[in-house]
PDB file of C-alpha atoms in Angstrom:
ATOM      1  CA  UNK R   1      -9.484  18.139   1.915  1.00 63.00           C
ATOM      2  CA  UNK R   2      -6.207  16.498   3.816  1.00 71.00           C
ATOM      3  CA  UNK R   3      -4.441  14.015   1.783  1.00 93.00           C
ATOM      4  CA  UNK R   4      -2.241  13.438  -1.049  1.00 96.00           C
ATOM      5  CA  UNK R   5      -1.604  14.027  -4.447  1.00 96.00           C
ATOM      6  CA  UNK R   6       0.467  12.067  -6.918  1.00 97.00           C
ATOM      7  CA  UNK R   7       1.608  14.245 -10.340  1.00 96.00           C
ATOM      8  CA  UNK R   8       1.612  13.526 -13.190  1.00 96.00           C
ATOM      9  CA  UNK R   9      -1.376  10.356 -13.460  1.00 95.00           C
ATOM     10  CA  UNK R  10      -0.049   9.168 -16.710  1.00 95.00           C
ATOM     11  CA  UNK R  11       3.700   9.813 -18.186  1.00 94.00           C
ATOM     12  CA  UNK R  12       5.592   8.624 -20.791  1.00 93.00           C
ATOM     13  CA  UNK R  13       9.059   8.901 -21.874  1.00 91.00           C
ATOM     14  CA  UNK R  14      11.414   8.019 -23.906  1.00 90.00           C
ATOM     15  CA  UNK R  15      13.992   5.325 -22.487  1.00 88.00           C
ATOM     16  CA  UNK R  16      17.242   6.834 -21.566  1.00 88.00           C
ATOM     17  CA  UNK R  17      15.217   9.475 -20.106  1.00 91.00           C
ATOM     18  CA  UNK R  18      15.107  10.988 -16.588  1.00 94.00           C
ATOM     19  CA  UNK R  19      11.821  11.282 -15.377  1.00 95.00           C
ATOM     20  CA  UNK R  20      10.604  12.826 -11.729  1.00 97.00           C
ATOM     21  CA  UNK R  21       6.894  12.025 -10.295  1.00 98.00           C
ATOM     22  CA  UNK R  22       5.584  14.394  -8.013  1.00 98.00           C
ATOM     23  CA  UNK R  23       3.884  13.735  -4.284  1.00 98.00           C
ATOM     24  CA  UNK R  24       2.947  16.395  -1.896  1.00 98.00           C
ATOM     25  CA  UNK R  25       0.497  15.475   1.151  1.00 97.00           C
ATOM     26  CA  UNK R  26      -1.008  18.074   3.269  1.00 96.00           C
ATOM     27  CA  UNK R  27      -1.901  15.719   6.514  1.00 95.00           C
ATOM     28  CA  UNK R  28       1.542  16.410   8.391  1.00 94.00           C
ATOM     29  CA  UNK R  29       2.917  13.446   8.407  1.00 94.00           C
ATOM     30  CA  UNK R  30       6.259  12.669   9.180  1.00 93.00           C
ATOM     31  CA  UNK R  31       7.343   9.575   7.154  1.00 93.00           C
ATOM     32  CA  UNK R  32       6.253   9.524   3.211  1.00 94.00           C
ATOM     33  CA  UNK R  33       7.217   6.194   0.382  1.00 94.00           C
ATOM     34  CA  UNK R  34       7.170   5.104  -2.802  1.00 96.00           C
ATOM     35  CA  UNK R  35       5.998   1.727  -3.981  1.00 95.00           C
ATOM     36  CA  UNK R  36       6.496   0.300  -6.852  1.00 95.00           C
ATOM     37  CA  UNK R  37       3.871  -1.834  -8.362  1.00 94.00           C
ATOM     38  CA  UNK R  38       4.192  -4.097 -11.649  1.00 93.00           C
ATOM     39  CA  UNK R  39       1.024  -5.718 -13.472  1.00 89.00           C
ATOM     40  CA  UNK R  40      -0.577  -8.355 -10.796  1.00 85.00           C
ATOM     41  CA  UNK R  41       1.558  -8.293  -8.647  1.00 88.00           C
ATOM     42  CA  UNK R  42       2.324  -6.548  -4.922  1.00 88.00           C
ATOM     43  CA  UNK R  43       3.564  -3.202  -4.017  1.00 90.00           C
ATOM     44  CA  UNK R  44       7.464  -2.939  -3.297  1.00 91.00           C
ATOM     45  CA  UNK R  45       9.172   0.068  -1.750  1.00 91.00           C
ATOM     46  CA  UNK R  46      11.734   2.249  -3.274  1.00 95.00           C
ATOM     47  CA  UNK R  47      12.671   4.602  -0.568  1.00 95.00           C
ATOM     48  CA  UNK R  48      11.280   5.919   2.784  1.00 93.00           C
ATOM     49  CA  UNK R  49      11.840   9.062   4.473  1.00 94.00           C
ATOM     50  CA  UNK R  50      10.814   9.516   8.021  1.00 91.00           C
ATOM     51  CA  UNK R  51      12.076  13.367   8.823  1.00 93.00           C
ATOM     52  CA  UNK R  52      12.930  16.577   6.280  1.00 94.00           C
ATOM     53  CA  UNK R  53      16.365  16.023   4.885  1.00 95.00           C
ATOM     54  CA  UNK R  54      16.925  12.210   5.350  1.00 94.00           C
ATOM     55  CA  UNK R  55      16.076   9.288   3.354  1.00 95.00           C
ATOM     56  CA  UNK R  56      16.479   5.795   3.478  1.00 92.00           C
ATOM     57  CA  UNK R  57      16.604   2.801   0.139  1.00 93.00           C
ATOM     58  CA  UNK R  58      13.905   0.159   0.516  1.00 90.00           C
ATOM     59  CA  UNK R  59      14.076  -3.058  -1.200  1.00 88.00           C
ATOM     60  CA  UNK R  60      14.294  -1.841  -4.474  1.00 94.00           C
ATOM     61  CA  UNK R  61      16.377   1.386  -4.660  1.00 95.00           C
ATOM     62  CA  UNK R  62      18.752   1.116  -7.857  1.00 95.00           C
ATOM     63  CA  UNK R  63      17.879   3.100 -10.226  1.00 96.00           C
ATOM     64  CA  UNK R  64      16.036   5.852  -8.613  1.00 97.00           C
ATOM     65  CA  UNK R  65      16.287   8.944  -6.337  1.00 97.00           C
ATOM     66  CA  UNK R  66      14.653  10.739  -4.217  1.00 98.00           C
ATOM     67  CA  UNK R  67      14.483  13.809  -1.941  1.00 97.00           C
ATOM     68  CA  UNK R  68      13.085  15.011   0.991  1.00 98.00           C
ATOM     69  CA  UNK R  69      13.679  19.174   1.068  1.00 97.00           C
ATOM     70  CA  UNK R  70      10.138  19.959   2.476  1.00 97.00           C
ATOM     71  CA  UNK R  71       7.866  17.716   4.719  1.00 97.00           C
ATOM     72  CA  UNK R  72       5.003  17.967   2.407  1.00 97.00           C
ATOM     73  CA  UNK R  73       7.031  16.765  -0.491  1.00 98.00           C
ATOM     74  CA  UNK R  74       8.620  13.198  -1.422  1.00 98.00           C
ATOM     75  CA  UNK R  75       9.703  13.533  -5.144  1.00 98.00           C
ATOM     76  CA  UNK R  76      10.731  10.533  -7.234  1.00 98.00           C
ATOM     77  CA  UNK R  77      13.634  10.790 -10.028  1.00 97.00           C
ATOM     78  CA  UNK R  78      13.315   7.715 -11.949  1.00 96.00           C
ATOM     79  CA  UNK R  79      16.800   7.622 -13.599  1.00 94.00           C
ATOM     80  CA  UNK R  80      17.906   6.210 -17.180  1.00 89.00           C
ATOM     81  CA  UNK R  81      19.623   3.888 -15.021  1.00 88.00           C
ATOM     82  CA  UNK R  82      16.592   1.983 -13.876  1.00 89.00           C
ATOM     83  CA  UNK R  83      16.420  -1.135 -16.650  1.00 88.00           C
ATOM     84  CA  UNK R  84      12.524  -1.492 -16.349  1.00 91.00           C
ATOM     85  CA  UNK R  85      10.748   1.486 -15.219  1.00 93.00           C
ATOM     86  CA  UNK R  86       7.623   1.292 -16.634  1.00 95.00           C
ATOM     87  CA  UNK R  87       5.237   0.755 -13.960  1.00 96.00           C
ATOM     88  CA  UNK R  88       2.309   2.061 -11.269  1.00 96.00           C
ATOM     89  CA  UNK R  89       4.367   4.568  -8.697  1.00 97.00           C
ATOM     90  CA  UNK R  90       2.428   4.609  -5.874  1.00 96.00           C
ATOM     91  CA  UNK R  91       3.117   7.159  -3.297  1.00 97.00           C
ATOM     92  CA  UNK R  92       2.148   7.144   1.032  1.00 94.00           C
ATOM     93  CA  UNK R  93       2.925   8.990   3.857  1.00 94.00           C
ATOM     94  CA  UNK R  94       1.932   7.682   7.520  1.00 91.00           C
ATOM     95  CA  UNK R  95       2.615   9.472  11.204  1.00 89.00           C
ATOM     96  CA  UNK R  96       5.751   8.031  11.658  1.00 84.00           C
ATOM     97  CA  UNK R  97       8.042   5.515  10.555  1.00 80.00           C
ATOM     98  CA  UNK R  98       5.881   2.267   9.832  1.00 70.00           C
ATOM     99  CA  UNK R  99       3.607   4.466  12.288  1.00 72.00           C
ATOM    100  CA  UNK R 100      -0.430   3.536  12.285  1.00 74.00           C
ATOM    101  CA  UNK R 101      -1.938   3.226   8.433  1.00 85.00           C
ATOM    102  CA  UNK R 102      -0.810   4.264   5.451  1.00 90.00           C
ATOM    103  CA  UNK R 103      -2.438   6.757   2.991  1.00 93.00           C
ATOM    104  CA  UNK R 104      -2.078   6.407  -0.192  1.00 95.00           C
ATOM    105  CA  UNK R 105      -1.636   9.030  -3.457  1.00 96.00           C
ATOM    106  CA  UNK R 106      -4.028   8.022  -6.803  1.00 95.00           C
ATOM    107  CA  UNK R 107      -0.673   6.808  -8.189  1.00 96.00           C
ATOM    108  CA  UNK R 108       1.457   7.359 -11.645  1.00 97.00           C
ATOM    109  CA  UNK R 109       1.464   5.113 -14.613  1.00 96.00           C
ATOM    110  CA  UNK R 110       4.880   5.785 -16.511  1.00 96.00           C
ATOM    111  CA  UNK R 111       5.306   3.944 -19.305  1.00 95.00           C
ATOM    112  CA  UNK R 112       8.884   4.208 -21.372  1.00 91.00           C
ATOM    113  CA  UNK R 113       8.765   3.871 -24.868  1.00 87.00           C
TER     114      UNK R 113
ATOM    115  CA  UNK V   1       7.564  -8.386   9.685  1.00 64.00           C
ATOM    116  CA  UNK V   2       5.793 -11.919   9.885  1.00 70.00           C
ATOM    117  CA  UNK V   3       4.930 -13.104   6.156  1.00 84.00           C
ATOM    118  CA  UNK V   4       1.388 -13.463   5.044  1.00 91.00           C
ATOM    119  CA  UNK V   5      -0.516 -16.290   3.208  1.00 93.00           C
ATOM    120  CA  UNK V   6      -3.720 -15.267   1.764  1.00 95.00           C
ATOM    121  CA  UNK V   7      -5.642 -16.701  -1.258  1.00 96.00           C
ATOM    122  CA  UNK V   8      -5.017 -16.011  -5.154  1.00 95.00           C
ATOM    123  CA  UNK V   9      -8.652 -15.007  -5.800  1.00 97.00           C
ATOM    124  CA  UNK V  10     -12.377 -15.683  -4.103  1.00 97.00           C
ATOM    125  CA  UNK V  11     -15.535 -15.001  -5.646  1.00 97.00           C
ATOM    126  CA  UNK V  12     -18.541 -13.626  -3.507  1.00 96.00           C
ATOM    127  CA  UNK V  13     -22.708 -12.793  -4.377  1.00 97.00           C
ATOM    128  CA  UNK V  14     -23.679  -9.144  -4.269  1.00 97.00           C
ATOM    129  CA  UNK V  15     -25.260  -8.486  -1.271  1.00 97.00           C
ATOM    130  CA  UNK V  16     -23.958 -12.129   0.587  1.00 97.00           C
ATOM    131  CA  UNK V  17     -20.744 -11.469   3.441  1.00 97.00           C
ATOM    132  CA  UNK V  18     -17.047 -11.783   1.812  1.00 98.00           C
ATOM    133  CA  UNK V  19     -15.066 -13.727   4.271  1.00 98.00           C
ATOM    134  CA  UNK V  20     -11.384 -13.076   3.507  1.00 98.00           C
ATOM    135  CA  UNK V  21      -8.761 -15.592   5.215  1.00 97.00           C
ATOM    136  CA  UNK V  22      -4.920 -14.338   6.268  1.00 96.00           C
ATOM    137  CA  UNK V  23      -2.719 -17.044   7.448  1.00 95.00           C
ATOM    138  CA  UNK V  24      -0.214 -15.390   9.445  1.00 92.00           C
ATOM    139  CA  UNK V  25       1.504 -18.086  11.666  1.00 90.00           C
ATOM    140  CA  UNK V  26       4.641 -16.758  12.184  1.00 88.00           C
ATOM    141  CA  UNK V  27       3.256 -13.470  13.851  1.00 88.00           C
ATOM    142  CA  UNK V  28       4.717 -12.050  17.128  1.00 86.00           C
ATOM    143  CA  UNK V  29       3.103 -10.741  19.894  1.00 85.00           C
ATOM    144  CA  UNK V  30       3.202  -6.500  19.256  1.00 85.00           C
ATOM    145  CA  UNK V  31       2.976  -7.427  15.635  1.00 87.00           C
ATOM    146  CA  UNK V  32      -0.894  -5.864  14.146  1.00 89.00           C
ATOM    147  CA  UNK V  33      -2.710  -7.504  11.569  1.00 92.00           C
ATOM    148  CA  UNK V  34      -3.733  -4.427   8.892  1.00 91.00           C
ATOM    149  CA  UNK V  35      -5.994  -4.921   5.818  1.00 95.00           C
ATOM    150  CA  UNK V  36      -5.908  -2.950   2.824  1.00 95.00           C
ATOM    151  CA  UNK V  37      -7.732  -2.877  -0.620  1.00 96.00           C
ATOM    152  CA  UNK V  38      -6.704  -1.749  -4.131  1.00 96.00           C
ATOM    153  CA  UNK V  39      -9.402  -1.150  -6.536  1.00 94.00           C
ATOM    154  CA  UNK V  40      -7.805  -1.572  -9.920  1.00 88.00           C
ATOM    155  CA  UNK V  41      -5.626   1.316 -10.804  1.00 85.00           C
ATOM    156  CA  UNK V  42      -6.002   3.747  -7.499  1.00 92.00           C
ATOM    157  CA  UNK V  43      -4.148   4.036  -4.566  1.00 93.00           C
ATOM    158  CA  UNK V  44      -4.671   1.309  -1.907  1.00 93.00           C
ATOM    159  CA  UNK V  45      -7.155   1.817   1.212  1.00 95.00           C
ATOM    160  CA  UNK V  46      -6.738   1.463   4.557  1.00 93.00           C
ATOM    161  CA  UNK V  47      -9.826  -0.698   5.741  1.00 96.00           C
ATOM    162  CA  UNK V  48      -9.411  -2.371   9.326  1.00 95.00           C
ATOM    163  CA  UNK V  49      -6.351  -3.253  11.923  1.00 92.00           C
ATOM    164  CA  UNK V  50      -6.446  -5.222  15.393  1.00 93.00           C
ATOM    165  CA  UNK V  51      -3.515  -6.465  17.492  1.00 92.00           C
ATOM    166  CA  UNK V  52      -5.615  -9.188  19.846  1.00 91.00           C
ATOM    167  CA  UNK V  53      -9.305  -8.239  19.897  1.00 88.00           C
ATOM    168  CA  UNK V  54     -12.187  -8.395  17.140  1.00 94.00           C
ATOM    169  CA  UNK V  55     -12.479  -5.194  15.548  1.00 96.00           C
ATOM    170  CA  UNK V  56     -15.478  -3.316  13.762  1.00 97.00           C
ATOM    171  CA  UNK V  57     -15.066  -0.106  11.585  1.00 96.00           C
ATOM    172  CA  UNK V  58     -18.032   1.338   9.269  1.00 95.00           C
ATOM    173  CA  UNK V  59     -16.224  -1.033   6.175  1.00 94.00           C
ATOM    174  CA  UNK V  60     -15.644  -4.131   8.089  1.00 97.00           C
ATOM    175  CA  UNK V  61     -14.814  -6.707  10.696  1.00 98.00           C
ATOM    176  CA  UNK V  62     -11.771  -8.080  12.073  1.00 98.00           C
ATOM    177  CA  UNK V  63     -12.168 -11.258  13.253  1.00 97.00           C
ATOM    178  CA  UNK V  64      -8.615 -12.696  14.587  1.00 96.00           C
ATOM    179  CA  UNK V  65      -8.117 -16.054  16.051  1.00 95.00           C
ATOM    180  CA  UNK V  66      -6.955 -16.411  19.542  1.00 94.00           C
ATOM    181  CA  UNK V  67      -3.641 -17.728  18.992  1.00 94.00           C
ATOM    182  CA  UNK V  68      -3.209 -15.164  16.321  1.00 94.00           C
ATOM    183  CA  UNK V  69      -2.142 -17.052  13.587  1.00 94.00           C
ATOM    184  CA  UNK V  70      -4.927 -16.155  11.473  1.00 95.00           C
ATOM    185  CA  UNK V  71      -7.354 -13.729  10.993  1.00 96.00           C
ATOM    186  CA  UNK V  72     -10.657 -12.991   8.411  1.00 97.00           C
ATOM    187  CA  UNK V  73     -11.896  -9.407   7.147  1.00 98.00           C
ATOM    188  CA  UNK V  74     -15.361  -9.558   6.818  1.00 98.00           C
ATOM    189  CA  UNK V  75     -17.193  -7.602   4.458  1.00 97.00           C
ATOM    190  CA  UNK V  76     -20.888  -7.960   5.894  1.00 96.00           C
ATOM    191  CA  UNK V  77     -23.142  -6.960   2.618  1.00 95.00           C
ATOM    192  CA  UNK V  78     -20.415  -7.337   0.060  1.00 97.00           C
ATOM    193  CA  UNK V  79     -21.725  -4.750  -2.834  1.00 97.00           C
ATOM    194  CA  UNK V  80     -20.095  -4.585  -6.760  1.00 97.00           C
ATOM    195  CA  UNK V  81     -17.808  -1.261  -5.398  1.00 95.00           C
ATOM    196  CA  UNK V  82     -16.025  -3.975  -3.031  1.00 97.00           C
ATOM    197  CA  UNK V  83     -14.247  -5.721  -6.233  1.00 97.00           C
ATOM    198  CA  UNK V  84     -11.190  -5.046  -5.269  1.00 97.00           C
ATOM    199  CA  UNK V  85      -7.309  -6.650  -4.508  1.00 96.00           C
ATOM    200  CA  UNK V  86      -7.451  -6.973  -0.228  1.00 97.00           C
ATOM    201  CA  UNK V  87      -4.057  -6.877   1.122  1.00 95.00           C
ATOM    202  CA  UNK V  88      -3.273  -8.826   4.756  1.00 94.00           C
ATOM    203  CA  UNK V  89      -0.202  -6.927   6.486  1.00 89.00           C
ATOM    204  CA  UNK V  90       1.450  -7.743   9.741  1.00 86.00           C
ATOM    205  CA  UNK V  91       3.403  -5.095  11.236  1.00 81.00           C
ATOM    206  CA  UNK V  92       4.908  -4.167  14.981  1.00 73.00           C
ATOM    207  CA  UNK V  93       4.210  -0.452  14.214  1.00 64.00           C
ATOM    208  CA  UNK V  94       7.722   0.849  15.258  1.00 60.00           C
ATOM    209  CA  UNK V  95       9.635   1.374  11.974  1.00 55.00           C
ATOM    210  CA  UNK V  96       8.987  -1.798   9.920  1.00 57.00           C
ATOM    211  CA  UNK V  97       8.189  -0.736   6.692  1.00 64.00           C
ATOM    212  CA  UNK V  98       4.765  -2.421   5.112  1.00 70.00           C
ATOM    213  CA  UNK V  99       5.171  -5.652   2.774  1.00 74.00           C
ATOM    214  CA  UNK V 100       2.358  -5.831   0.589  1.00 82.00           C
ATOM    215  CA  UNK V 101       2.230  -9.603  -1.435  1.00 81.00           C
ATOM    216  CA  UNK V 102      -0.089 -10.457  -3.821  1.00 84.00           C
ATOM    217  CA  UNK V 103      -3.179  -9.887  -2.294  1.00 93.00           C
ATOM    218  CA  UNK V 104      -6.646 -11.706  -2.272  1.00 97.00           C
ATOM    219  CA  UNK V 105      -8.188 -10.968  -5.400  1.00 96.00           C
ATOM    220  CA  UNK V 106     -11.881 -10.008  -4.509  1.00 98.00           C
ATOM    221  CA  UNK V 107     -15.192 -10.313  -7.103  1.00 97.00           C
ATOM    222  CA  UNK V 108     -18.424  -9.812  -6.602  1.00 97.00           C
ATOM    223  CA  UNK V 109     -20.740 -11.094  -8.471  1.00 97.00           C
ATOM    224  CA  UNK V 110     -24.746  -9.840  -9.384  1.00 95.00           C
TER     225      UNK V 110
END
């Protein structure tokens, strides 16, 4: 079945720790995310990529990194420089750029001990 | 993207219609309403989106006002599986990335 998967569902790290989340999606869309979403509250976005090879910060970029090598892939470096990164990392991918809806990957809980 | 105002949290009975309100006064003309939901802990899902017109999909209605400053989902036969965080989004579909707020907090009740 089309859609996407998010790797690994549960993480934890130690803090000072780099830590990369996986999302692949086999629908063929152009543009992929990541959100960001604490306890209660909304989903913010990290970064967006709308083509292979080019990415673009959202609204809350520091502290992460991302890359965009394949179009099926959208990995997620959550860097030791990020001061609260446990969350829920939700992952999407839509036609294009802010293009028609947005699917959505199960998610990743990391949690930094 | 025009900002959203929807309710903390509504309650509904199993089986009754869930009418959820979005307050979105602010919204421009190419700008879609889109509604999502977030069961807890899972991805969200797409539901339902309409630019002018009413809108039906197997999950739900879109009922938008004509001025377009508001719109409600309707969930006709709400059922338990329909607890759930519903998400109002406005968006002109040419590059504006999604804001998701807080939600509507959904429960149904037996």
């Amino acid at each position: 079945d089309g859609g996407i998967t998010q790797s690994p569902k549960y993480l934890f790290r130690k803090e000072g720790q780099n830590v990369t989340l996986s999302c692949e999606q086999n629908l063929n869309h152009d543009a992929m995310y990541w959100y960001r979403q604490d306890p209660g509250q909304g989903l913010r976005l990290i970064y967006y990529s709308q083509i292979v090879n080019d990415f673009q910060k959202g609204d809350i970029a520091e502290g992460y990194s991302v890359s965009r090598e394949k179009k099926e892939s959208f990995p997620l470096t959550v860097t030791s420089a990020q001061k609260n990164p446990t969350a829920f990392y939700l992952c999407a991918s839509s036609l294009g750029l802010g293009t028609g809806e947005l699917f959505f990957g199960e998610g990743s809980r990391l949690t930094v001990l | 993207d025009a900002k959203t105002t929807q309710p903390p949290s509504m309650d509904c009975a199993e089986g009754r219609a869930a009418n959820l309100p979005c307050n979105h006064s602010t919204i421009s003309g190419n700008e879609y309403v889109y509604w999502y939901r977030q069961i807890h802990s899972q991805g969200p899902q797409y539901i339902i989106h309409g630019l002018k017109n009413n809108e039906t999909n197997e999950m739900a209605s879109l009922i938008i006002t004509e001025d377009r400053k508001s719109s409600t989902l309707i969930l006709p036969h709400a059922t338990l599986r329909d607890t759930a965080v519903y998400y109002c989004i406005a968006s002109n579909n040419a590059g504006n990335m999604l804001t998701f707020g807080g939600g509507t907090r959904l429960m149904v009740k037996p």
